[in-house]
mmCIF file of C-alpha atoms in Angstrom:
data_model
loop_
_atom_site.group_PDB
_atom_site.id
_atom_site.type_symbol
_atom_site.label_atom_id
_atom_site.label_comp_id
_atom_site.label_asym_id
_atom_site.label_seq_id
_atom_site.Cartn_x
_atom_site.Cartn_y
_atom_site.Cartn_z
ATOM 1 C CA MET A 92 171.129 129.904 -0.636
ATOM 2 C CA ASP A 93 168.038 131.492 -2.074
ATOM 3 C CA ALA A 94 166.431 133.408 0.786
ATOM 4 C CA ARG A 95 163.119 133.326 -1.063
ATOM 5 C CA GLY A 96 163.030 129.581 -0.555
ATOM 6 C CA LEU A 97 163.113 129.835 3.219
ATOM 7 C CA LYS A 98 159.913 129.077 5.076
ATOM 8 C CA LYS A 99 157.972 132.243 5.811
ATOM 9 C CA GLU A 100 156.425 132.545 9.252
ATOM 10 C CA ARG A 101 153.833 135.091 10.220
ATOM 11 C CA ARG A 102 154.928 138.165 12.094
ATOM 12 C CA ARG A 103 154.706 137.791 15.863
ATOM 13 C CA VAL A 104 151.954 140.444 15.961
ATOM 14 C CA GLU A 105 149.654 141.259 13.086
ATOM 15 C CA VAL A 106 147.510 144.365 12.838
ATOM 16 C CA ARG A 107 144.330 144.195 10.789
ATOM 17 C CA ASN A 108 141.234 146.317 10.446
ATOM 18 C CA ILE A 109 137.989 145.567 12.262
ATOM 19 C CA ASP A 110 135.733 147.752 10.171
ATOM 20 C CA ASN A 111 132.505 147.261 12.121
ATOM 21 C CA LEU A 112 134.208 148.567 15.287
ATOM 22 C CA ASN A 113 136.431 151.089 13.488
ATOM 23 C CA VAL A 114 139.567 149.789 15.252
ATOM 24 C CA GLN A 115 142.894 148.235 14.399
ATOM 25 C CA ALA A 116 143.099 144.750 15.887
ATOM 26 C CA PHE A 117 146.058 144.241 18.218
ATOM 27 C CA ASP A 118 147.166 140.894 16.731
ATOM 28 C CA ILE A 119 144.923 138.331 15.033
ATOM 29 C CA GLY A 120 142.590 137.838 17.991
ATOM 30 C CA ASN A 121 142.755 141.511 19.013
ATOM 31 C CA ASP A 122 143.897 140.261 22.424
ATOM 32 C CA TYR A 123 147.686 140.650 22.445
ATOM 33 C CA PRO A 124 147.902 142.663 25.723
ATOM 34 C CA GLN A 125 145.590 140.219 27.489
ATOM 35 C CA LEU A 126 147.478 137.250 26.074
ATOM 36 C CA VAL A 127 150.929 138.361 27.200
ATOM 37 C CA ASP A 128 149.613 139.453 30.599
ATOM 38 C CA ASN A 129 148.156 135.974 31.179
ATOM 39 C CA LEU A 130 151.427 134.363 30.127
ATOM 40 C CA VAL A 131 153.400 136.546 32.525
ATOM 41 C CA ARG A 132 151.070 135.668 35.390
ATOM 42 C CA SER A 133 151.633 131.957 34.716
ATOM 43 C CA SER A 134 155.418 132.308 34.959
ATOM 44 C CA GLY A 135 156.972 132.965 38.341
ATOM 45 C CA THR A 136 160.172 134.347 36.805
ATOM 46 C CA ALA A 137 158.414 136.646 34.339
ATOM 47 C CA ALA A 138 155.979 137.932 36.973
ATOM 48 C CA SER A 139 158.886 138.629 39.320
ATOM 49 C CA CYS A 140 160.841 140.393 36.561
ATOM 50 C CA VAL A 141 157.873 142.610 35.682
ATOM 51 C CA ASP A 142 157.251 143.404 39.345
ATOM 52 C CA ARG A 143 160.896 144.373 39.964
ATOM 53 C CA ARG A 144 160.996 146.388 36.772
ATOM 54 C CA ALA A 145 157.943 148.368 37.902
ATOM 55 C CA LYS A 146 159.551 149.086 41.282
ATOM 56 C CA PHE A 147 162.742 150.358 39.706
ATOM 57 C CA ILE A 148 160.943 152.496 37.120
ATOM 58 C CA GLY A 149 158.754 153.956 39.869
ATOM 59 C CA GLY A 150 161.794 154.594 42.008
ATOM 60 C CA ARG A 151 161.497 156.049 45.508
ATOM 61 C CA GLY A 152 158.989 158.604 44.284
ATOM 62 C CA PHE A 153 159.232 162.275 43.400
ATOM 63 C CA ALA A 154 162.174 164.382 44.504
ATOM 64 C CA SER A 155 159.973 167.406 45.269
ATOM 65 C CA PRO A 156 157.569 167.150 48.240
ATOM 66 C CA LEU A 157 155.241 169.552 46.401
ATOM 67 C CA ALA A 158 154.745 166.990 43.648
ATOM 68 C CA TYR A 159 152.888 164.760 46.097
ATOM 69 C CA LYS A 160 150.340 167.523 46.660
ATOM 70 C CA PHE A 161 149.508 167.907 42.990
ATOM 71 C CA ILE A 162 145.951 166.600 42.515
ATOM 72 C CA THR A 163 145.499 164.819 39.208
ATOM 73 C CA ASP A 164 141.812 163.964 39.670
ATOM 74 C CA PRO A 165 139.745 166.443 41.712
ATOM 75 C CA ALA A 166 136.726 164.106 41.624
ATOM 76 C CA THR A 167 138.534 161.436 43.646
ATOM 77 C CA GLY A 168 141.338 163.472 45.192
ATOM 78 C CA GLU A 169 143.948 161.266 43.525
ATOM 79 C CA THR A 170 147.417 162.784 43.536
ATOM 80 C CA ALA A 171 150.315 162.519 41.102
ATOM 81 C CA ASP A 172 152.102 159.782 43.052
ATOM 82 C CA ALA A 173 149.020 157.514 42.947
ATOM 83 C CA LEU A 174 148.658 158.094 39.203
ATOM 84 C CA HIS A 175 152.360 157.408 38.784
ATOM 85 C CA ALA A 176 152.075 154.018 40.512
ATOM 86 C CA LYS A 177 149.307 152.910 38.117
ATOM 87 C CA LEU A 178 151.132 154.099 35.025
ATOM 88 C CA VAL A 179 154.392 152.437 36.067
ATOM 89 C CA SER A 180 152.605 149.098 36.366
ATOM 90 C CA ASP A 181 151.412 149.337 32.757
ATOM 91 C CA ALA A 182 154.823 150.545 31.611
ATOM 92 C CA ALA A 183 156.526 147.514 33.138
ATOM 93 C CA ARG A 184 154.006 145.111 31.593
ATOM 94 C CA PHE A 185 153.404 146.670 28.173
ATOM 95 C CA ASP A 186 156.107 149.331 27.598
ATOM 96 C CA ALA A 187 153.320 151.827 26.946
ATOM 97 C CA ILE A 188 150.723 153.798 28.916
ATOM 98 C CA ALA A 189 147.419 155.599 28.399
ATOM 99 C CA ILE A 190 146.273 158.744 30.226
ATOM 100 C CA HIS A 191 142.803 160.246 29.948
ATOM 101 C CA VAL A 192 142.952 164.057 30.007
ATOM 102 C CA THR A 193 139.740 166.032 30.515
ATOM 103 C CA TYR A 194 139.180 169.752 29.834
ATOM 104 C CA ASN A 195 136.825 172.580 30.570
ATOM 105 C CA ALA A 196 135.295 174.934 28.000
ATOM 106 C CA LEU A 197 138.385 177.165 28.149
ATOM 107 C CA GLY A 198 140.651 174.350 27.029
ATOM 108 C CA GLU A 199 142.187 174.046 30.482
ATOM 109 C CA LYS A 200 143.143 170.606 31.732
ATOM 110 C CA VAL A 201 140.862 169.523 34.559
ATOM 111 C CA ALA A 202 141.943 165.975 35.374
ATOM 112 C CA TYR A 203 144.395 163.225 34.455
ATOM 113 C CA ARG A 204 143.284 159.623 34.862
ATOM 114 C CA HIS A 205 144.935 156.293 34.223
ATOM 115 C CA VAL A 206 143.362 154.096 31.539
ATOM 116 C CA PRO A 207 144.421 150.415 31.619
ATOM 117 C CA LEU A 208 146.383 149.939 28.433
ATOM 118 C CA GLU A 209 144.694 146.623 27.668
ATOM 119 C CA PHE A 210 141.371 148.525 27.431
ATOM 120 C CA CYS A 211 142.663 150.673 24.544
ATOM 121 C CA ARG A 212 142.693 150.033 20.812
ATOM 122 C CA LEU A 213 143.760 152.378 18.053
ATOM 123 C CA CYS A 214 141.013 153.495 15.699
ATOM 124 C CA LEU A 215 141.426 153.173 11.950
ATOM 125 C CA PRO A 216 143.730 155.830 10.465
ATOM 126 C CA ASP A 217 142.539 158.476 8.034
ATOM 127 C CA ASP A 218 143.749 158.799 4.456
ATOM 128 C CA ALA A 219 146.908 160.533 5.670
ATOM 129 C CA GLY A 220 147.669 157.625 8.021
ATOM 130 C CA ASN A 221 146.870 159.553 11.194
ATOM 131 C CA VAL A 222 144.966 158.013 14.113
ATOM 132 C CA SER A 223 142.510 160.539 15.530
ATOM 133 C CA GLN A 224 140.748 158.486 18.204
ATOM 134 C CA ILE A 225 141.372 155.751 20.777
ATOM 135 C CA ALA A 226 138.658 153.134 21.339
ATOM 136 C CA VAL A 227 138.186 152.108 24.986
ATOM 137 C CA PHE A 228 136.409 148.929 26.094
ATOM 138 C CA ASP A 229 136.917 146.915 29.265
ATOM 139 C CA ASP A 230 137.573 143.523 27.628
ATOM 140 C CA TRP A 231 138.216 143.155 23.929
ATOM 141 C CA THR A 232 138.606 139.389 24.305
ATOM 142 C CA LEU A 233 134.833 139.161 24.787
ATOM 143 C CA GLN A 234 134.518 139.401 21.038
ATOM 144 C CA LYS A 235 136.342 136.079 20.945
ATOM 145 C CA THR A 236 134.688 134.256 23.863
ATOM 146 C CA GLY A 237 131.200 135.691 23.588
ATOM 147 C CA LYS A 238 130.898 135.844 27.395
ATOM 148 C CA GLN A 239 130.347 139.568 27.517
ATOM 149 C CA LYS A 240 128.921 141.548 30.386
ATOM 150 C CA LYS A 241 127.914 144.049 27.736
ATOM 151 C CA GLN A 242 127.921 143.486 24.019
ATOM 152 C CA LEU A 243 131.010 144.487 22.100
ATOM 153 C CA LYS A 244 129.490 146.823 19.574
ATOM 154 C CA VAL A 245 130.064 150.405 18.490
ATOM 155 C CA GLU A 246 127.517 151.968 20.838
ATOM 156 C CA ASN A 247 129.166 150.378 23.873
ATOM 157 C CA VAL A 248 132.708 151.452 22.993
ATOM 158 C CA ASP A 249 134.052 154.858 24.054
ATOM 159 C CA TYR A 250 135.740 156.638 21.160
ATOM 160 C CA ILE A 251 137.960 159.366 22.581
ATOM 161 C CA ASP A 252 140.098 161.884 20.686
ATOM 162 C CA VAL A 253 143.865 161.434 20.829
ATOM 163 C CA TYR A 254 145.843 163.864 22.970
ATOM 164 C CA ASN A 255 146.881 167.161 21.464
ATOM 165 C CA PRO A 256 148.934 169.647 23.538
ATOM 166 C CA ASP A 257 147.382 172.625 21.699
ATOM 167 C CA PRO A 258 144.588 174.030 23.956
ATOM 168 C CA SER A 259 142.733 175.413 20.931
ATOM 169 C CA VAL A 260 142.135 171.850 19.699
ATOM 170 C CA ALA A 261 140.429 170.905 22.963
ATOM 171 C CA ILE A 262 138.319 174.079 22.801
ATOM 172 C CA GLU A 263 137.079 173.226 19.311
ATOM 173 C CA GLN A 264 136.352 169.647 20.325
ATOM 174 C CA PHE A 265 134.467 170.883 23.383
ATOM 175 C CA LYS A 266 132.347 173.217 21.241
ATOM 176 C CA LYS A 267 131.628 170.496 18.708
ATOM 177 C CA ALA A 268 130.433 168.125 21.421
ATOM 178 C CA ALA A 269 128.205 170.842 22.897
ATOM 179 C CA GLU A 270 126.642 171.518 19.508
ATOM 180 C CA GLN A 271 125.822 167.821 19.228
ATOM 181 C CA GLY A 272 124.292 167.838 22.691
ATOM 182 C CA ILE A 273 126.789 165.357 24.160
ATOM 183 C CA ALA A 274 129.380 165.620 26.895
ATOM 184 C CA TYR A 275 132.946 166.185 25.765
ATOM 185 C CA LYS A 276 134.973 163.075 26.612
ATOM 186 C CA GLY A 277 138.391 164.727 26.557
ATOM 187 C CA GLN A 278 141.528 163.182 25.064
ATOM 188 C CA ILE A 279 143.711 160.126 25.582
ATOM 189 C CA LEU A 280 147.487 160.216 25.525
ATOM 190 C CA TYR A 281 148.533 156.788 24.178
ATOM 191 C CA ILE A 282 152.315 156.697 24.261
ATOM 192 C CA ASN A 283 155.122 154.152 24.558
ATOM 193 C CA LEU A 284 158.289 154.476 26.648
ATOM 194 C CA LYS A 285 160.213 155.719 23.615
ATOM 195 C CA GLY A 286 157.860 158.677 23.335
ATOM 196 C CA VAL A 287 156.033 157.440 20.223
ATOM 197 C CA THR A 288 152.286 158.071 20.278
ATOM 198 C CA ASN A 289 149.334 156.223 18.770
ATOM 199 C CA THR A 290 151.076 153.048 17.707
ATOM 200 C CA TYR A 291 151.002 149.501 19.035
ATOM 201 C CA THR A 292 154.102 148.597 21.012
ATOM 202 C CA LEU A 293 155.522 145.206 21.964
ATOM 203 C CA PRO A 294 156.920 144.783 25.487
ATOM 204 C CA ILE A 295 160.628 144.139 25.897
ATOM 205 C CA TYR A 296 159.940 140.502 26.778
ATOM 206 C CA ASP A 297 158.044 139.739 23.564
ATOM 207 C CA GLU A 298 161.064 137.857 22.209
ATOM 208 C CA VAL A 299 161.010 135.418 25.151
ATOM 209 C CA LEU A 300 157.270 134.772 25.284
ATOM 210 C CA THR A 301 158.031 131.185 24.294
ATOM 211 C CA ASP A 302 160.277 130.806 27.338
ATOM 212 C CA ILE A 303 157.648 132.423 29.544
ATOM 213 C CA SER A 304 155.054 129.993 28.234
ATOM 214 C CA THR A 305 157.486 127.088 28.742
ATOM 215 C CA GLU A 306 158.051 127.913 32.403
ATOM 216 C CA GLY A 307 154.327 128.227 32.971
ATOM 217 C CA GLY A 308 153.822 124.859 31.287
ATOM 218 C CA CYS A 309 156.439 123.203 33.514
ATOM 219 C CA ALA A 310 154.675 124.561 36.595
ATOM 220 C CA THR A 311 151.396 123.130 35.306
ATOM 221 C CA ILE A 312 153.001 119.709 34.847
ATOM 222 C CA ARG A 313 154.310 119.730 38.423
ATOM 223 C CA ASN A 314 150.913 120.790 39.704
ATOM 224 C CA ARG A 315 149.107 118.035 37.818
ATOM 225 C CA GLY A 316 151.668 115.531 39.028
ATOM 226 C CA ALA A 317 150.976 116.476 42.641
ATOM 227 C CA ARG A 318 147.210 116.672 42.261
ATOM 228 C CA ASN A 319 146.497 113.812 39.856
ATOM 229 C CA SER A 320 149.298 111.250 40.242
ATOM 230 C CA PHE A 321 148.525 107.708 41.404
ATOM 231 C CA LEU A 322 150.030 107.836 44.914
ATOM 232 C CA PRO A 323 149.163 104.607 46.845
ATOM 233 C CA ALA A 324 152.288 102.877 48.157
ATOM 234 C CA GLY A 325 151.264 99.547 46.756
ATOM 235 C CA MET A 326 148.799 96.690 46.762
ATOM 236 C CA LEU A 327 148.518 93.943 49.387
ATOM 237 C CA ILE A 328 147.262 90.637 47.973
ATOM 238 C CA VAL A 329 145.897 88.167 50.530
ATOM 239 C CA PRO A 330 144.127 84.817 50.144
ATOM 240 C CA PRO A 331 140.393 84.816 50.901
ATOM 241 C CA PRO A 332 139.201 83.626 54.339
ATOM 242 C CA VAL A 333 138.126 79.977 54.422
ATOM 243 C CA ILE A 334 134.557 80.917 55.314
ATOM 244 C CA SER A 335 131.501 81.894 53.334
ATOM 245 C CA GLY A 336 128.558 84.246 53.323
ATOM 246 C CA ASP A 337 128.326 87.307 55.538
ATOM 247 C CA GLU A 338 131.152 86.051 57.731
ATOM 248 C CA ASN A 339 133.454 86.203 54.718
ATOM 249 C CA ASP A 340 132.603 89.875 54.104
ATOM 250 C CA ASN A 341 132.967 90.714 57.789
ATOM 251 C CA ALA A 342 136.353 89.057 57.911
ATOM 252 C CA LYS A 343 137.543 91.115 54.906
ATOM 253 C CA ASP A 344 136.350 94.363 56.488
ATOM 254 C CA GLU A 345 137.975 93.501 59.802
ATOM 255 C CA PHE A 346 141.285 92.711 58.110
ATOM 256 C CA THR A 347 141.180 95.982 56.140
ATOM 257 C CA ASN A 348 140.463 98.009 59.276
ATOM 258 C CA ASP A 349 143.349 96.317 61.092
ATOM 259 C CA LEU A 350 145.679 97.347 58.279
ATOM 260 C CA LYS A 351 144.479 100.981 58.403
ATOM 261 C CA GLU A 352 145.457 101.194 62.063
ATOM 262 C CA PHE A 353 149.050 100.443 61.099
ATOM 263 C CA GLN A 354 149.241 103.141 58.431
ATOM 264 C CA GLY A 355 150.580 106.663 58.900
ATOM 265 C CA ALA A 356 153.508 108.281 60.713
ATOM 266 C CA GLU A 357 152.017 107.900 64.196
ATOM 267 C CA ASN A 358 151.888 104.119 63.807
ATOM 268 C CA SER A 359 155.306 103.712 62.234
ATOM 269 C CA HIS A 360 157.659 100.947 63.433
ATOM 270 C CA ARG A 361 154.813 98.891 64.921
ATOM 271 C CA VAL A 362 154.684 95.141 64.277
ATOM 272 C CA PHE A 363 151.764 93.564 62.479
ATOM 273 C CA THR A 364 151.113 89.907 63.327
ATOM 274 C CA PHE A 365 149.594 87.642 60.692
ATOM 275 C CA PHE A 366 148.971 83.911 61.403
ATOM 276 C CA LEU A 367 148.931 81.413 58.582
ATOM 277 C CA ASP A 368 146.856 78.282 58.792
ATOM 278 C CA GLN A 369 148.147 75.006 57.425
ATOM 279 C CA GLY A 370 148.217 75.171 53.644
ATOM 280 C CA ASP A 371 147.603 78.959 53.432
ATOM 281 C CA SER A 372 149.749 81.142 51.203
ATOM 282 C CA GLU A 373 151.320 84.228 52.711
ATOM 283 C CA PRO A 374 150.184 87.779 51.750
ATOM 284 C CA LYS A 375 152.070 89.457 48.906
ATOM 285 C CA PHE A 376 152.806 93.200 48.756
ATOM 286 C CA VAL A 377 153.180 94.754 45.306
ATOM 287 C CA PRO A 378 154.724 98.257 45.471
ATOM 288 C CA PHE A 379 153.587 100.994 43.075
ATOM 289 C CA GLU A 380 156.076 103.284 41.397
ATOM 290 C CA SER A 381 154.672 106.764 40.789
ATOM 291 C CA LYS A 382 156.115 108.523 37.751
ATOM 292 C CA SER A 383 157.081 112.166 38.284
ATOM 293 C CA TRP A 384 157.546 114.149 35.090
ATOM 294 C CA GLY A 385 158.813 117.285 36.844
ATOM 295 C CA ASP A 386 162.473 116.278 36.640
ATOM 296 C CA GLU A 387 162.146 115.552 32.932
ATOM 297 C CA PHE A 388 161.570 119.254 32.233
ATOM 298 C CA LYS A 389 164.023 120.682 34.763
ATOM 299 C CA ALA A 390 166.603 121.624 32.127
ATOM 300 C CA SER A 391 163.976 123.341 29.983
ATOM 301 C CA GLU A 392 162.648 125.263 32.969
ATOM 302 C CA GLU A 393 166.106 126.427 34.067
ATOM 303 C CA ALA A 394 166.955 127.541 30.529
ATOM 304 C CA SER A 395 163.670 129.434 30.298
ATOM 305 C CA LYS A 396 164.306 131.219 33.594
ATOM 306 C CA LYS A 397 167.756 132.271 32.438
ATOM 307 C CA ASN A 398 166.484 133.568 29.099
ATOM 308 C CA ILE A 399 163.671 135.545 30.742
ATOM 309 C CA GLY A 400 165.990 137.183 33.275
ATOM 310 C CA SER A 401 168.532 138.002 30.565
ATOM 311 C CA ARG A 402 165.920 139.692 28.378
ATOM 312 C CA PHE A 403 164.958 141.968 31.275
ATOM 313 C CA MET A 404 168.705 142.542 31.939
ATOM 314 C CA GLN A 405 167.820 141.871 35.559
ATOM 315 C CA PRO A 406 170.244 140.375 38.115
ATOM 316 C CA ALA A 407 168.749 137.233 39.637
ATOM 317 C CA ILE A 408 169.621 138.433 43.136
ATOM 318 C CA LEU A 409 166.978 141.165 42.835
ATOM 319 C CA ARG A 410 164.323 138.451 42.577
ATOM 320 C CA GLY A 411 165.580 136.702 45.713
ATOM 321 C CA GLU A 412 167.201 133.889 43.749
ATOM 322 C CA ALA A 413 170.338 132.325 45.200
ATOM 323 C CA VAL A 414 173.529 133.245 43.342
ATOM 324 C CA ASN A 415 177.090 131.953 43.604
ATOM 325 C CA SER A 416 178.265 135.057 45.433
ATOM 326 C CA GLY A 417 175.529 134.749 48.052
ATOM 327 C CA PHE A 418 173.379 137.614 49.276
ATOM 328 C CA ALA A 419 176.208 139.872 50.383
ATOM 329 C CA THR A 420 175.370 143.528 50.900
ATOM 330 C CA ASP A 421 177.911 144.788 48.374
ATOM 331 C CA VAL A 422 176.573 142.367 45.745
ATOM 332 C CA MET A 423 173.017 143.589 46.316
ATOM 333 C CA GLN A 424 174.117 147.220 46.147
ATOM 334 C CA ASP A 425 175.900 146.540 42.859
ATOM 335 C CA ALA A 426 172.723 144.895 41.531
ATOM 336 C CA TYR A 427 170.683 147.958 42.528
ATOM 337 C CA ARG A 428 173.133 150.308 40.829
ATOM 338 C CA PHE A 429 173.183 148.189 37.694
ATOM 339 C CA TYR A 430 169.410 147.878 37.351
ATOM 340 C CA ASN A 431 168.918 151.552 38.154
ATOM 341 C CA SER A 432 171.101 152.270 35.135
ATOM 342 C CA VAL A 433 169.046 149.844 33.014
ATOM 343 C CA THR A 434 165.761 151.549 33.956
ATOM 344 C CA GLU A 435 167.094 155.111 34.010
ATOM 345 C CA SER A 436 165.746 155.933 30.550
ATOM 346 C CA ASP A 437 162.268 154.817 31.660
ATOM 347 C CA ARG A 438 162.342 157.099 34.700
ATOM 348 C CA LEU A 439 163.523 159.971 32.539
ATOM 349 C CA PHE A 440 160.592 159.307 30.203
ATOM 350 C CA PHE A 441 158.131 159.786 33.073
ATOM 351 C CA GLU A 442 159.958 162.871 34.331
ATOM 352 C CA ARG A 443 159.725 164.544 30.921
ATOM 353 C CA LEU A 444 156.135 163.402 30.501
ATOM 354 C CA TYR A 445 154.921 164.849 33.809
ATOM 355 C CA ASN A 446 156.880 168.080 33.520
ATOM 356 C CA THR A 447 155.379 168.585 30.057
ATOM 357 C CA LEU A 448 151.857 167.264 30.652
ATOM 358 C CA PHE A 449 151.323 169.138 33.929
ATOM 359 C CA ARG A 450 152.982 172.329 32.726
ATOM 360 C CA GLY A 451 150.772 175.378 33.063
ATOM 361 C CA ASP A 452 148.981 174.026 36.146
ATOM 362 C CA GLU A 453 149.273 175.725 39.480
ATOM 363 C CA ALA A 454 151.818 173.227 40.743
ATOM 364 C CA GLY A 455 154.927 174.249 38.842
ATOM 365 C CA ASN A 456 156.555 171.273 40.523
ATOM 366 C CA ASP A 457 159.631 169.273 39.772
ATOM 367 C CA PHE A 458 158.523 165.735 38.961
ATOM 368 C CA SER A 459 162.009 164.253 38.985
ATOM 369 C CA ILE A 460 161.985 160.645 40.184
ATOM 370 C CA LEU A 461 164.455 159.364 42.752
ATOM 371 C CA PRO A 462 166.013 155.992 41.855
ATOM 372 C CA LEU A 463 165.705 153.055 44.232
ATOM 373 C CA ARG A 464 168.538 152.365 46.641
ATOM 374 C CA TYR A 465 169.451 149.409 48.790
ATOM 375 C CA SER A 466 168.677 150.665 52.268
ATOM 376 C CA GLU A 467 170.999 149.878 55.175
ATOM 377 C CA ALA A 468 167.897 148.791 57.055
ATOM 378 C CA LEU A 469 167.562 145.932 54.581
ATOM 379 C CA GLN A 470 171.048 144.567 55.088
ATOM 380 C CA ASN A 471 169.873 142.173 57.802
ATOM 381 C CA VAL A 472 167.746 140.550 55.126
ATOM 382 C CA ASP A 473 170.982 139.106 53.728
ATOM 383 C CA LYS A 474 171.360 136.795 56.688
ATOM 384 C CA VAL A 475 167.747 135.671 56.438
ATOM 385 C CA LEU A 476 168.111 134.911 52.743
ATOM 386 C CA GLU A 477 171.287 132.959 53.396
ATOM 387 C CA LEU A 478 169.423 130.799 55.894
ATOM 388 C CA LEU A 479 166.613 130.251 53.418
ATOM 389 C CA LYS A 480 169.105 129.257 50.751
ATOM 390 C CA ASP A 481 170.614 126.628 53.072
#
């Protein structure tokens, strides 16, 4: 077979230049992070997987008590553990993080702040292919919708230098800003969980975005079925009263009200008496059948859930889903050990990052992260979950 004859499909994510903003678009609409985040929020399985992944990457916190006292932002008093929680959330959703580092005139780091990854876009590279700045704006999708709180134009975007561990670089940048009469904005560390900086990264679940979208679509169908389906039990057809004028209308209203009193659970099993006059035809009840489309997509939804969980390499029991083995303590402990091993490399990434990024500060702390464990105090939850399953 001639491979050149196969149908060519566009890459899942395309990067193009937006010259007027001096940024590289993150996919065609420059909204890839926002797009995948919305898809995840529409899928119960994907949202649960991302949430559990964040918990396991974050672990039980730092091993050293001194690490909790390390202040990352003197202006707000935020400590390293609070910063860690924000960064872990982005890591679980996007497999990358952004940290804003500010300096003083001596090139000393003053503060470390979380920047939502979806706010960041890479600026256009120079002739050597190097990205020197990160563009920060609160909602890049506004360029697409036009519903902006502030216009998406160059003067409203923050262009911040990329992170450089060499203090002399920060000193020169500080001096240059002072000469121009502007405040030095610091640097942004834009890095993925593999340690690669200044490049767009796809989350681990990118390959199952179709499944995530499918599950969200099935949920929408069920919701519309419940909210918009035609639900009356049926239609009662009765002959008109043998009277005319206002008395005819009054008789219809009275009959309708009598029927209403026999409807509902509280009036169940009561007997309704209806007298026929000579020659009258008896009332006829025509039942309505309401079509539910939820069952039609059950197989697709189950397959999507399985594919999503498999891509995260996450045991279903961690998401509270019933499994064949039940919610036994040893099964849960095995699941914890397994998923701790899956997320170990991510925790090690943060350990190396903090021990390198914060090095030289007064803390000198060990930012090792303790993995999660299935606490004995949680074992009683097994019985509760078993009851819920039944």
